[in-house]
Amino acid sequence: MKKIILTGDRPTGRLHVGHYVGSLRRRVELQNSGEYDEIYIMIADAQALTDNADNPEKVRQNIIEVALDYMSCGLDPEKTNMFIQSQIPELCELTCYYMNLVTVSRLQRNPTVKTEIKMRNFETSIPVGFFTYPISQASDITAFKATTVPAGEDQMPMVEQTKEIVHKFNSVYGETLTEPEILLPTNQACMRLPGIDGKAKMSKSLGNCIYLSDTPEDVRKKIMSMYTDPDHIQISDPGKIEGNTVFTYLDAFCRPEHFERYLPDYANLDELKAHYQRGGLGDVKVKKFLNSVLQEELEPVRARRKELEQDIPYVYEVLRKGTAAAKEKAAQTLAEVKAAMKINYFDDTELIKAQSEKYKA
Ligand code: ATP
Ligand code: MG
């Protein structure tokens, strides 16, 4: 069986370091591993419109931002099809048929959607498109016969829902769709990176992000303002590591060689944590270290972005080509789905022949 990747992001803003550790960094590694036969990375504009229907300009403007972030992190158009969701109507058609296989109560149980509904204060006025977006995500994943979905923890319920649709579809209409597996970050801190305010998730919609394209000065300021342990007032006070955002970010980003370069008094992160817990280590020192680590990681990304920003038509051309390749694949899957569902009337010569004979007889 072919190994195929599908994943993506909503163009609701520039991408942030949560995206980077949760999915983007891994995608680039997987792309460069050469182990995958096909890779599709989707800019989910249709999904972004499910809770931004009144703000199409925001979605439109952010397509290029997401594409620039992708390519500056190392996604390579020679190896990866980067495409725009709304340009592939086959995905909507699949969604329409999958809707028959999912109940309203099943959708209501989706924990990620529940949290997002609360976060957006939808209360009783939830757009139907938003409520059903897990079904549309199942279409995105299955249209490409994806075996692997590299994503953050919040996507687990979506991949579960997709698996259920695949089982249901295959059991009703015959073996057609491929069951995907989510590929989560191996590091706990990367599953759901908190915001700089310490809130559970760094998210474009919450405004608590360090963006990949932030200037070095913005990054530094944001790190200096980061939430730590509110009870760690004097340097001599013992500090807490749990829920301390600066340490969570170090868990996500720092490697032993960073200590050699920027903080040689400590051999590794465990030693730094132990000192903080004992007392005698100030927040500013830890934040400065995090700043050095993050600047080192982001510098090459920023430099590549600067170059790409000089040739926007090229970036759109990459998306156009990626979209054409993705459309071809989705159309093929849709044809198989329609054949399995027996709604391929005009292609089904057997049907026409059998019915002609019935009436002749
Ligand atoms: P929005 O607020 O518009 O939903 P978002 O910041 O949540 O935006 P998405 O486009 O919904 O970003 O998510 C894209 C991908 O990035 C998903 O795979 C998701 O799991 C991952 N991701 C997003 N935020 C984080 C985070 N804070 N930590 C780890 N992974 C994340
Ligand atoms: Mg999200």
Short mmCIF file of N, CA, C and O in Angstrom, two decimals, residues 70-193:
data_model
loop_
_atom_site.label_atom_id
_atom_site.label_comp_id
_atom_site.label_asym_id
_atom_site.label_seq_id
_atom_site.Cartn_x
_atom_site.Cartn_y
_atom_site.Cartn_z
N TYR A 70 4.91 27.86 5.04
CA TYR A 70 5.21 26.47 4.65
C TYR A 70 6.58 26.37 4.00
O TYR A 70 7.43 25.58 4.39
N MET A 71 6.74 27.21 2.98
CA MET A 71 7.96 27.07 2.18
C MET A 71 9.18 27.56 2.94
O MET A 71 10.27 27.03 2.77
N SER A 72 8.97 28.55 3.82
CA SER A 72 10.16 28.99 4.58
C SER A 72 10.57 27.98 5.63
O SER A 72 11.72 27.95 6.04
N CYS A 73 9.64 27.11 6.04
CA CYS A 73 10.03 26.03 6.98
C CYS A 73 10.66 24.85 6.26
O CYS A 73 11.17 23.94 6.92
N GLY A 74 10.60 24.84 4.93
CA GLY A 74 11.28 23.77 4.20
C GLY A 74 10.36 22.84 3.43
O GLY A 74 10.82 21.84 2.87
N LEU A 75 9.05 23.12 3.39
CA LEU A 75 8.21 22.31 2.50
C LEU A 75 8.62 22.64 1.07
O LEU A 75 8.76 23.81 0.70
N ASP A 76 8.83 21.59 0.28
CA ASP A 76 9.47 21.72 -1.02
C ASP A 76 8.47 21.33 -2.11
O ASP A 76 8.01 20.18 -2.14
N PRO A 77 8.15 22.27 -3.00
CA PRO A 77 7.15 21.97 -4.04
C PRO A 77 7.53 20.81 -4.96
O PRO A 77 6.66 20.23 -5.60
N GLU A 78 8.81 20.46 -4.97
CA GLU A 78 9.23 19.31 -5.79
C GLU A 78 8.76 17.99 -5.15
O GLU A 78 8.64 16.98 -5.83
N LYS A 79 8.56 18.02 -3.84
CA LYS A 79 8.22 16.78 -3.13
C LYS A 79 6.82 16.79 -2.54
O LYS A 79 6.29 15.73 -2.20
N THR A 80 6.25 17.97 -2.39
CA THR A 80 4.99 18.11 -1.65
C THR A 80 4.00 18.94 -2.46
O THR A 80 4.36 19.98 -3.00
N ASN A 81 2.75 18.45 -2.53
CA ASN A 81 1.71 19.24 -3.19
C ASN A 81 1.05 20.15 -2.17
O ASN A 81 0.34 19.67 -1.29
N MET A 82 1.29 21.45 -2.28
CA MET A 82 0.61 22.40 -1.40
C MET A 82 -0.58 22.93 -2.19
O MET A 82 -0.42 23.37 -3.33
N PHE A 83 -1.77 22.87 -1.59
CA PHE A 83 -2.96 23.22 -2.38
C PHE A 83 -4.01 23.97 -1.57
O PHE A 83 -3.95 23.98 -0.34
N ILE A 84 -4.98 24.56 -2.30
CA ILE A 84 -6.04 25.34 -1.65
C ILE A 84 -7.34 24.55 -1.69
O ILE A 84 -7.86 24.21 -2.75
N GLN A 85 -7.88 24.30 -0.49
CA GLN A 85 -9.04 23.42 -0.32
C GLN A 85 -10.25 23.81 -1.20
O GLN A 85 -10.83 22.95 -1.85
N SER A 86 -10.62 25.09 -1.19
CA SER A 86 -11.87 25.50 -1.87
C SER A 86 -11.82 25.29 -3.37
O SER A 86 -12.86 25.31 -4.03
N GLN A 87 -10.63 25.10 -3.93
CA GLN A 87 -10.52 24.95 -5.37
C GLN A 87 -10.77 23.51 -5.81
O GLN A 87 -10.63 23.18 -7.00
N ILE A 88 -11.12 22.66 -4.87
CA ILE A 88 -11.35 21.25 -5.19
C ILE A 88 -12.79 20.88 -4.79
O ILE A 88 -13.04 20.38 -3.69
N PRO A 89 -13.75 21.15 -5.69
CA PRO A 89 -15.16 20.91 -5.34
C PRO A 89 -15.46 19.45 -5.02
O PRO A 89 -16.43 19.15 -4.31
N GLU A 90 -14.62 18.54 -5.50
CA GLU A 90 -14.80 17.11 -5.18
C GLU A 90 -14.87 16.88 -3.67
O GLU A 90 -15.56 15.98 -3.20
N LEU A 91 -14.16 17.73 -2.92
CA LEU A 91 -14.15 17.56 -1.45
C LEU A 91 -15.54 17.82 -0.87
O LEU A 91 -15.99 17.12 0.04
N CYS A 92 -16.24 18.82 -1.42
CA CYS A 92 -17.60 19.12 -0.95
C CYS A 92 -18.54 17.99 -1.31
O CYS A 92 -19.43 17.64 -0.53
N GLU A 93 -18.32 17.42 -2.48
CA GLU A 93 -19.21 16.34 -2.91
C GLU A 93 -19.06 15.13 -1.98
O GLU A 93 -20.05 14.54 -1.56
N LEU A 94 -17.84 14.82 -1.62
CA LEU A 94 -17.61 13.71 -0.68
C LEU A 94 -18.30 14.01 0.65
O LEU A 94 -18.98 13.16 1.22
N THR A 95 -18.13 15.24 1.12
CA THR A 95 -18.73 15.63 2.41
C THR A 95 -20.23 15.38 2.39
O THR A 95 -20.81 14.84 3.34
N CYS A 96 -20.83 15.74 1.29
CA CYS A 96 -22.28 15.60 1.14
C CYS A 96 -22.70 14.14 1.33
O CYS A 96 -23.67 13.85 2.05
N TYR A 97 -21.96 13.20 0.77
CA TYR A 97 -22.33 11.78 0.92
C TYR A 97 -21.97 11.25 2.31
O TYR A 97 -22.71 10.45 2.87
N TYR A 98 -20.85 11.71 2.87
CA TYR A 98 -20.45 11.24 4.20
C TYR A 98 -21.45 11.71 5.26
O TYR A 98 -21.61 11.07 6.30
N MET A 99 -22.10 12.83 5.03
CA MET A 99 -23.06 13.36 6.01
C MET A 99 -24.16 12.35 6.33
O MET A 99 -24.71 12.36 7.42
N ASN A 100 -24.44 11.49 5.38
CA ASN A 100 -25.48 10.47 5.60
C ASN A 100 -25.01 9.38 6.56
O ASN A 100 -25.82 8.58 7.01
N LEU A 101 -23.73 9.35 6.83
CA LEU A 101 -23.17 8.25 7.64
C LEU A 101 -22.84 8.68 9.07
O LEU A 101 -22.29 7.92 9.84
N VAL A 102 -23.18 9.93 9.42
CA VAL A 102 -22.82 10.46 10.75
C VAL A 102 -24.07 11.02 11.42
O VAL A 102 -24.87 11.69 10.75
N THR A 103 -24.22 10.77 12.72
CA THR A 103 -25.40 11.31 13.41
C THR A 103 -25.08 12.66 14.06
O THR A 103 -23.92 12.97 14.34
N VAL A 104 -26.14 13.42 14.31
CA VAL A 104 -25.99 14.71 14.97
C VAL A 104 -25.38 14.51 16.36
O VAL A 104 -24.47 15.24 16.76
N SER A 105 -25.84 13.48 17.09
CA SER A 105 -25.32 13.29 18.45
C SER A 105 -23.84 12.92 18.43
O SER A 105 -23.09 13.29 19.32
N ARG A 106 -23.40 12.20 17.39
CA ARG A 106 -21.97 11.88 17.28
C ARG A 106 -21.15 13.16 17.12
O ARG A 106 -20.10 13.32 17.74
N LEU A 107 -21.64 14.07 16.29
CA LEU A 107 -20.92 15.34 16.10
C LEU A 107 -20.90 16.15 17.39
O LEU A 107 -19.90 16.79 17.72
N GLN A 108 -22.00 16.09 18.13
CA GLN A 108 -22.08 16.86 19.38
C GLN A 108 -21.09 16.36 20.43
O GLN A 108 -20.75 17.10 21.35
N ARG A 109 -20.64 15.12 20.27
CA ARG A 109 -19.70 14.57 21.27
C ARG A 109 -18.25 14.95 20.99
O ARG A 109 -17.38 14.67 21.81
N ASN A 110 -17.96 15.55 19.86
CA ASN A 110 -16.56 15.84 19.49
C ASN A 110 -15.95 16.87 20.45
O ASN A 110 -16.37 18.04 20.47
N PRO A 111 -14.98 16.46 21.29
CA PRO A 111 -14.48 17.37 22.33
C PRO A 111 -13.79 18.62 21.78
O PRO A 111 -13.91 19.70 22.38
N THR A 112 -13.09 18.50 20.64
CA THR A 112 -12.41 19.69 20.08
C THR A 112 -13.45 20.71 19.62
O THR A 112 -13.33 21.91 19.89
N VAL A 113 -14.48 20.21 18.93
CA VAL A 113 -15.52 21.13 18.45
C VAL A 113 -16.24 21.77 19.63
O VAL A 113 -16.51 22.97 19.63
N LYS A 114 -16.49 20.97 20.69
CA LYS A 114 -17.14 21.51 21.89
C LYS A 114 -16.35 22.69 22.45
O LYS A 114 -16.89 23.74 22.73
N THR A 115 -15.03 22.49 22.61
CA THR A 115 -14.17 23.57 23.14
C THR A 115 -14.20 24.78 22.23
O THR A 115 -14.27 25.92 22.69
N GLU A 116 -14.13 24.52 20.91
CA GLU A 116 -14.07 25.64 19.97
C GLU A 116 -15.38 26.43 19.97
O GLU A 116 -15.37 27.66 19.82
N ILE A 117 -16.50 25.73 20.15
CA ILE A 117 -17.81 26.41 20.20
C ILE A 117 -17.84 27.36 21.40
O ILE A 117 -18.26 28.50 21.29
N LYS A 118 -17.33 26.86 22.53
CA LYS A 118 -17.28 27.70 23.74
C LYS A 118 -16.39 28.91 23.51
O LYS A 118 -16.73 30.04 23.80
N MET A 119 -15.19 28.64 22.95
CA MET A 119 -14.20 29.68 22.73
C MET A 119 -14.74 30.79 21.83
O MET A 119 -14.41 31.96 21.99
N ARG A 120 -15.57 30.41 20.87
CA ARG A 120 -16.09 31.39 19.92
C ARG A 120 -17.42 31.99 20.35
O ARG A 120 -18.04 32.73 19.59
N ASN A 121 -17.89 31.63 21.56
CA ASN A 121 -19.18 32.12 22.08
C ASN A 121 -20.33 31.91 21.12
O ASN A 121 -21.20 32.77 20.99
N PHE A 122 -20.35 30.78 20.43
CA PHE A 122 -21.44 30.54 19.48
C PHE A 122 -22.76 30.27 20.22
O PHE A 122 -23.83 30.56 19.70
N GLU A 123 -22.65 29.68 21.41
CA GLU A 123 -23.82 29.29 22.20
C GLU A 123 -24.83 28.56 21.34
O GLU A 123 -24.55 27.49 20.83
N THR A 124 -26.03 29.16 21.12
CA THR A 124 -27.03 28.41 20.33
C THR A 124 -26.97 28.74 18.85
O THR A 124 -27.70 28.17 18.05
N SER A 125 -26.11 29.71 18.45
CA SER A 125 -26.10 30.06 17.03
C SER A 125 -24.84 29.52 16.34
O SER A 125 -24.03 30.26 15.81
N ILE A 126 -24.70 28.19 16.38
CA ILE A 126 -23.55 27.54 15.75
C ILE A 126 -23.82 27.42 14.25
O ILE A 126 -24.83 26.84 13.87
N PRO A 127 -22.93 27.94 13.40
CA PRO A 127 -23.14 27.73 11.97
C PRO A 127 -23.11 26.22 11.64
O PRO A 127 -22.27 25.50 12.17
N VAL A 128 -24.03 25.79 10.79
CA VAL A 128 -24.10 24.36 10.45
C VAL A 128 -22.77 23.90 9.84
O VAL A 128 -22.26 22.82 10.15
N GLY A 129 -22.17 24.76 9.03
CA GLY A 129 -20.90 24.42 8.39
C GLY A 129 -19.81 24.18 9.43
O GLY A 129 -18.99 23.27 9.28
N PHE A 130 -19.83 24.97 10.49
CA PHE A 130 -18.82 24.79 11.54
C PHE A 130 -19.07 23.49 12.29
O PHE A 130 -18.15 22.70 12.52
N PHE A 131 -20.32 23.25 12.62
CA PHE A 131 -20.71 22.05 13.37
C PHE A 131 -20.30 20.78 12.62
O PHE A 131 -19.90 19.78 13.22
N THR A 132 -20.35 20.85 11.30
CA THR A 132 -20.08 19.64 10.51
C THR A 132 -18.65 19.59 9.96
O THR A 132 -18.33 18.72 9.17
N TYR A 133 -17.79 20.51 10.38
CA TYR A 133 -16.46 20.52 9.76
C TYR A 133 -15.67 19.23 9.98
O TYR A 133 -14.85 18.86 9.13
N PRO A 134 -15.92 18.46 11.08
CA PRO A 134 -15.19 17.17 11.16
C PRO A 134 -15.52 16.23 10.00
O PRO A 134 -14.68 15.44 9.60
N ILE A 135 -16.72 16.36 9.45
CA ILE A 135 -17.08 15.50 8.29
C ILE A 135 -16.31 15.97 7.07
O ILE A 135 -15.80 15.18 6.28
N SER A 136 -16.20 17.29 6.94
CA SER A 136 -15.46 17.82 5.79
C SER A 136 -13.97 17.45 5.92
O SER A 136 -13.30 17.15 4.92
N GLN A 137 -13.49 17.38 7.15
CA GLN A 137 -12.10 16.94 7.32
C GLN A 137 -11.91 15.47 6.94
O GLN A 137 -10.88 15.09 6.41
N ALA A 138 -12.95 14.68 7.19
CA ALA A 138 -12.89 13.28 6.76
C ALA A 138 -12.78 13.20 5.24
O ALA A 138 -12.08 12.35 4.68
N SER A 139 -13.46 14.12 4.55
CA SER A 139 -13.36 14.15 3.08
C SER A 139 -11.95 14.51 2.65
O SER A 139 -11.38 13.89 1.75
N ASP A 140 -11.39 15.52 3.31
CA ASP A 140 -10.03 15.95 2.95
C ASP A 140 -9.05 14.77 3.10
O ASP A 140 -8.21 14.54 2.23
N ILE A 141 -9.19 14.05 4.20
CA ILE A 141 -8.23 12.97 4.47
C ILE A 141 -8.43 11.81 3.50
O ILE A 141 -7.48 11.31 2.90
N THR A 142 -9.70 11.42 3.32
CA THR A 142 -9.95 10.22 2.50
C THR A 142 -9.81 10.49 1.00
O THR A 142 -9.49 9.58 0.24
N ALA A 143 -10.04 11.73 0.58
CA ALA A 143 -9.95 12.05 -0.86
C ALA A 143 -8.56 11.72 -1.40
O ALA A 143 -8.39 11.39 -2.56
N PHE A 144 -7.56 11.83 -0.51
CA PHE A 144 -6.18 11.59 -0.95
C PHE A 144 -5.69 10.20 -0.55
O PHE A 144 -4.53 9.89 -0.69
N LYS A 145 -6.62 9.40 0.01
CA LYS A 145 -6.29 8.06 0.49
C LYS A 145 -5.13 8.13 1.49
O LYS A 145 -4.21 7.29 1.49
N ALA A 146 -5.17 9.17 2.32
CA ALA A 146 -4.07 9.39 3.26
C ALA A 146 -3.96 8.24 4.26
O ALA A 146 -4.97 7.78 4.80
N THR A 147 -2.73 7.80 4.48
CA THR A 147 -2.47 6.80 5.51
C THR A 147 -2.00 7.49 6.78
O THR A 147 -2.11 6.94 7.86
N THR A 148 -1.45 8.70 6.65
CA THR A 148 -0.78 9.36 7.77
C THR A 148 -1.19 10.83 7.83
O THR A 148 -1.10 11.54 6.83
N VAL A 149 -1.61 11.26 9.03
CA VAL A 149 -2.00 12.65 9.23
C VAL A 149 -1.15 13.24 10.37
O VAL A 149 -1.47 13.06 11.54
N PRO A 150 -0.04 13.90 10.03
CA PRO A 150 0.77 14.51 11.10
C PRO A 150 0.06 15.77 11.63
O PRO A 150 -0.18 16.70 10.87
N ALA A 151 -0.31 15.77 12.91
CA ALA A 151 -1.08 16.89 13.45
C ALA A 151 -0.92 16.95 14.96
O ALA A 151 -0.40 16.02 15.58
N GLY A 152 -1.42 18.05 15.54
CA GLY A 152 -1.41 18.21 17.00
C GLY A 152 -2.54 17.40 17.63
O GLY A 152 -3.42 16.87 16.94
N GLU A 153 -2.51 17.37 18.97
CA GLU A 153 -3.44 16.55 19.73
C GLU A 153 -4.91 16.91 19.48
O GLU A 153 -5.79 16.05 19.51
N ASP A 154 -5.17 18.21 19.20
CA ASP A 154 -6.56 18.64 19.00
C ASP A 154 -7.20 17.98 17.78
O ASP A 154 -8.40 18.04 17.60
N GLN A 155 -6.36 17.37 16.94
CA GLN A 155 -6.91 16.73 15.74
C GLN A 155 -7.28 15.26 15.95
O GLN A 155 -7.83 14.62 15.04
N MET A 156 -7.01 14.72 17.13
CA MET A 156 -7.33 13.31 17.37
C MET A 156 -8.80 12.98 17.13
O MET A 156 -9.12 12.00 16.46
N PRO A 157 -9.74 13.80 17.67
CA PRO A 157 -11.15 13.47 17.44
C PRO A 157 -11.53 13.50 15.96
O PRO A 157 -12.44 12.79 15.54
N MET A 158 -10.84 14.33 15.18
CA MET A 158 -11.16 14.43 13.75
C MET A 158 -10.73 13.14 13.02
O MET A 158 -11.43 12.63 12.16
N VAL A 159 -9.55 12.65 13.41
CA VAL A 159 -9.07 11.43 12.74
C VAL A 159 -9.91 10.23 13.20
O VAL A 159 -10.22 9.35 12.40
N GLU A 160 -10.35 10.25 14.47
CA GLU A 160 -11.27 9.20 14.95
C GLU A 160 -12.56 9.21 14.15
O GLU A 160 -13.05 8.17 13.71
N GLN A 161 -13.11 10.40 13.97
CA GLN A 161 -14.36 10.54 13.20
C GLN A 161 -14.15 10.03 11.76
O GLN A 161 -15.01 9.36 11.21
N THR A 162 -12.99 10.35 11.20
CA THR A 162 -12.69 9.90 9.84
C THR A 162 -12.66 8.37 9.78
O THR A 162 -13.24 7.77 8.86
N LYS A 163 -12.02 7.76 10.78
CA LYS A 163 -11.95 6.29 10.78
C LYS A 163 -13.35 5.68 10.83
O LYS A 163 -13.62 4.69 10.16
N GLU A 164 -14.22 6.28 11.64
CA GLU A 164 -15.59 5.76 11.74
C GLU A 164 -16.30 5.87 10.40
O GLU A 164 -17.01 4.95 9.99
N ILE A 165 -16.10 6.98 9.72
CA ILE A 165 -16.74 7.15 8.41
C ILE A 165 -16.19 6.12 7.42
O ILE A 165 -16.95 5.51 6.65
N VAL A 166 -14.88 5.92 7.47
CA VAL A 166 -14.26 4.93 6.57
C VAL A 166 -14.87 3.54 6.82
O VAL A 166 -15.28 2.85 5.88
N HIS A 167 -14.98 3.15 8.09
CA HIS A 167 -15.55 1.82 8.41
C HIS A 167 -16.97 1.70 7.93
O HIS A 167 -17.35 0.73 7.31
N LYS A 168 -17.73 2.73 8.23
CA LYS A 168 -19.15 2.71 7.86
C LYS A 168 -19.28 2.64 6.34
O LYS A 168 -20.03 1.83 5.80
N PHE A 169 -18.53 3.51 5.65
CA PHE A 169 -18.62 3.54 4.19
C PHE A 169 -18.24 2.18 3.61
O PHE A 169 -18.98 1.61 2.80
N ASN A 170 -17.11 1.66 4.06
CA ASN A 170 -16.63 0.39 3.49
C ASN A 170 -17.59 -0.76 3.81
O ASN A 170 -17.75 -1.66 2.99
N SER A 171 -18.22 -0.71 4.99
CA SER A 171 -19.10 -1.83 5.30
C SER A 171 -20.42 -1.73 4.53
O SER A 171 -21.01 -2.74 4.18
N VAL A 172 -20.87 -0.52 4.25
CA VAL A 172 -22.13 -0.38 3.49
C VAL A 172 -21.90 -0.55 1.98
O VAL A 172 -22.65 -1.25 1.30
N TYR A 173 -20.84 0.08 1.46
CA TYR A 173 -20.68 0.16 -0.01
C TYR A 173 -19.54 -0.71 -0.54
O TYR A 173 -19.29 -0.70 -1.74
N GLY A 174 -18.84 -1.40 0.34
CA GLY A 174 -17.70 -2.20 -0.12
C GLY A 174 -16.40 -1.45 0.07
O GLY A 174 -16.37 -0.20 0.08
N GLU A 175 -15.32 -2.21 0.20
CA GLU A 175 -13.98 -1.68 0.50
C GLU A 175 -13.58 -0.62 -0.54
O GLU A 175 -13.28 -0.94 -1.69
N THR A 176 -13.53 0.64 -0.12
CA THR A 176 -13.19 1.74 -1.05
C THR A 176 -12.20 2.72 -0.42
O THR A 176 -11.22 3.11 -1.05
N LEU A 177 -12.47 3.09 0.82
CA LEU A 177 -11.69 4.16 1.46
C LEU A 177 -10.56 3.60 2.31
O LEU A 177 -10.64 2.47 2.80
N THR A 178 -9.54 4.43 2.50
CA THR A 178 -8.37 4.02 3.28
C THR A 178 -8.44 4.59 4.69
O THR A 178 -8.76 5.77 4.87
N GLU A 179 -8.10 3.75 5.67
CA GLU A 179 -8.13 4.22 7.06
C GLU A 179 -6.84 4.97 7.40
O GLU A 179 -5.75 4.44 7.22
N PRO A 180 -6.96 6.20 7.91
CA PRO A 180 -5.75 6.98 8.24
C PRO A 180 -5.30 6.78 9.69
O PRO A 180 -6.09 6.35 10.53
N GLU A 181 -4.06 7.10 9.96
CA GLU A 181 -3.55 7.14 11.34
C GLU A 181 -3.03 8.55 11.60
O GLU A 181 -2.37 9.14 10.74
N ILE A 182 -3.30 9.06 12.80
CA ILE A 182 -2.73 10.36 13.17
C ILE A 182 -1.28 10.13 13.59
O ILE A 182 -0.94 9.08 14.14
N LEU A 183 -0.42 11.07 13.27
CA LEU A 183 0.97 11.00 13.72
C LEU A 183 1.20 12.18 14.66
O LEU A 183 1.31 13.33 14.20
N LEU A 184 1.19 11.89 15.96
CA LEU A 184 1.31 12.96 16.95
C LEU A 184 2.77 13.27 17.22
O LEU A 184 3.63 12.41 17.00
N PRO A 185 3.07 14.46 17.72
CA PRO A 185 4.45 14.73 18.13
C PRO A 185 4.86 13.73 19.21
O PRO A 185 4.01 13.31 20.01
N THR A 186 6.13 13.36 19.23
CA THR A 186 6.57 12.38 20.23
C THR A 186 6.79 13.06 21.60
O THR A 186 6.75 12.42 22.62
N ASN A 187 6.99 14.36 21.56
CA ASN A 187 7.29 15.12 22.76
C ASN A 187 5.98 15.72 23.32
O ASN A 187 5.26 16.42 22.61
N GLN A 188 5.70 15.45 24.58
CA GLN A 188 4.45 15.89 25.22
C GLN A 188 4.21 17.40 25.05
O GLN A 188 3.10 17.83 24.76
N ALA A 189 5.26 18.20 25.21
CA ALA A 189 5.11 19.66 25.15
C ALA A 189 4.65 20.13 23.77
O ALA A 189 4.05 21.19 23.64
N CYS A 190 4.92 19.32 22.74
CA CYS A 190 4.60 19.73 21.37
C CYS A 190 3.18 19.37 20.96
O CYS A 190 2.68 19.83 19.95
N MET A 191 2.53 18.51 21.75
CA MET A 191 1.18 18.06 21.41
C MET A 191 0.22 19.24 21.35
O MET A 191 -0.68 19.31 20.52
N ARG A 192 0.38 20.12 22.33
CA ARG A 192 -0.52 21.27 22.46
C ARG A 192 0.28 22.36 23.14
O ARG A 192 0.23 22.53 24.35
N LEU A 193 1.04 23.10 22.35
CA LEU A 193 1.90 24.14 22.93
C LEU A 193 1.02 25.25 23.51
O LEU A 193 0.15 25.75 22.81
#
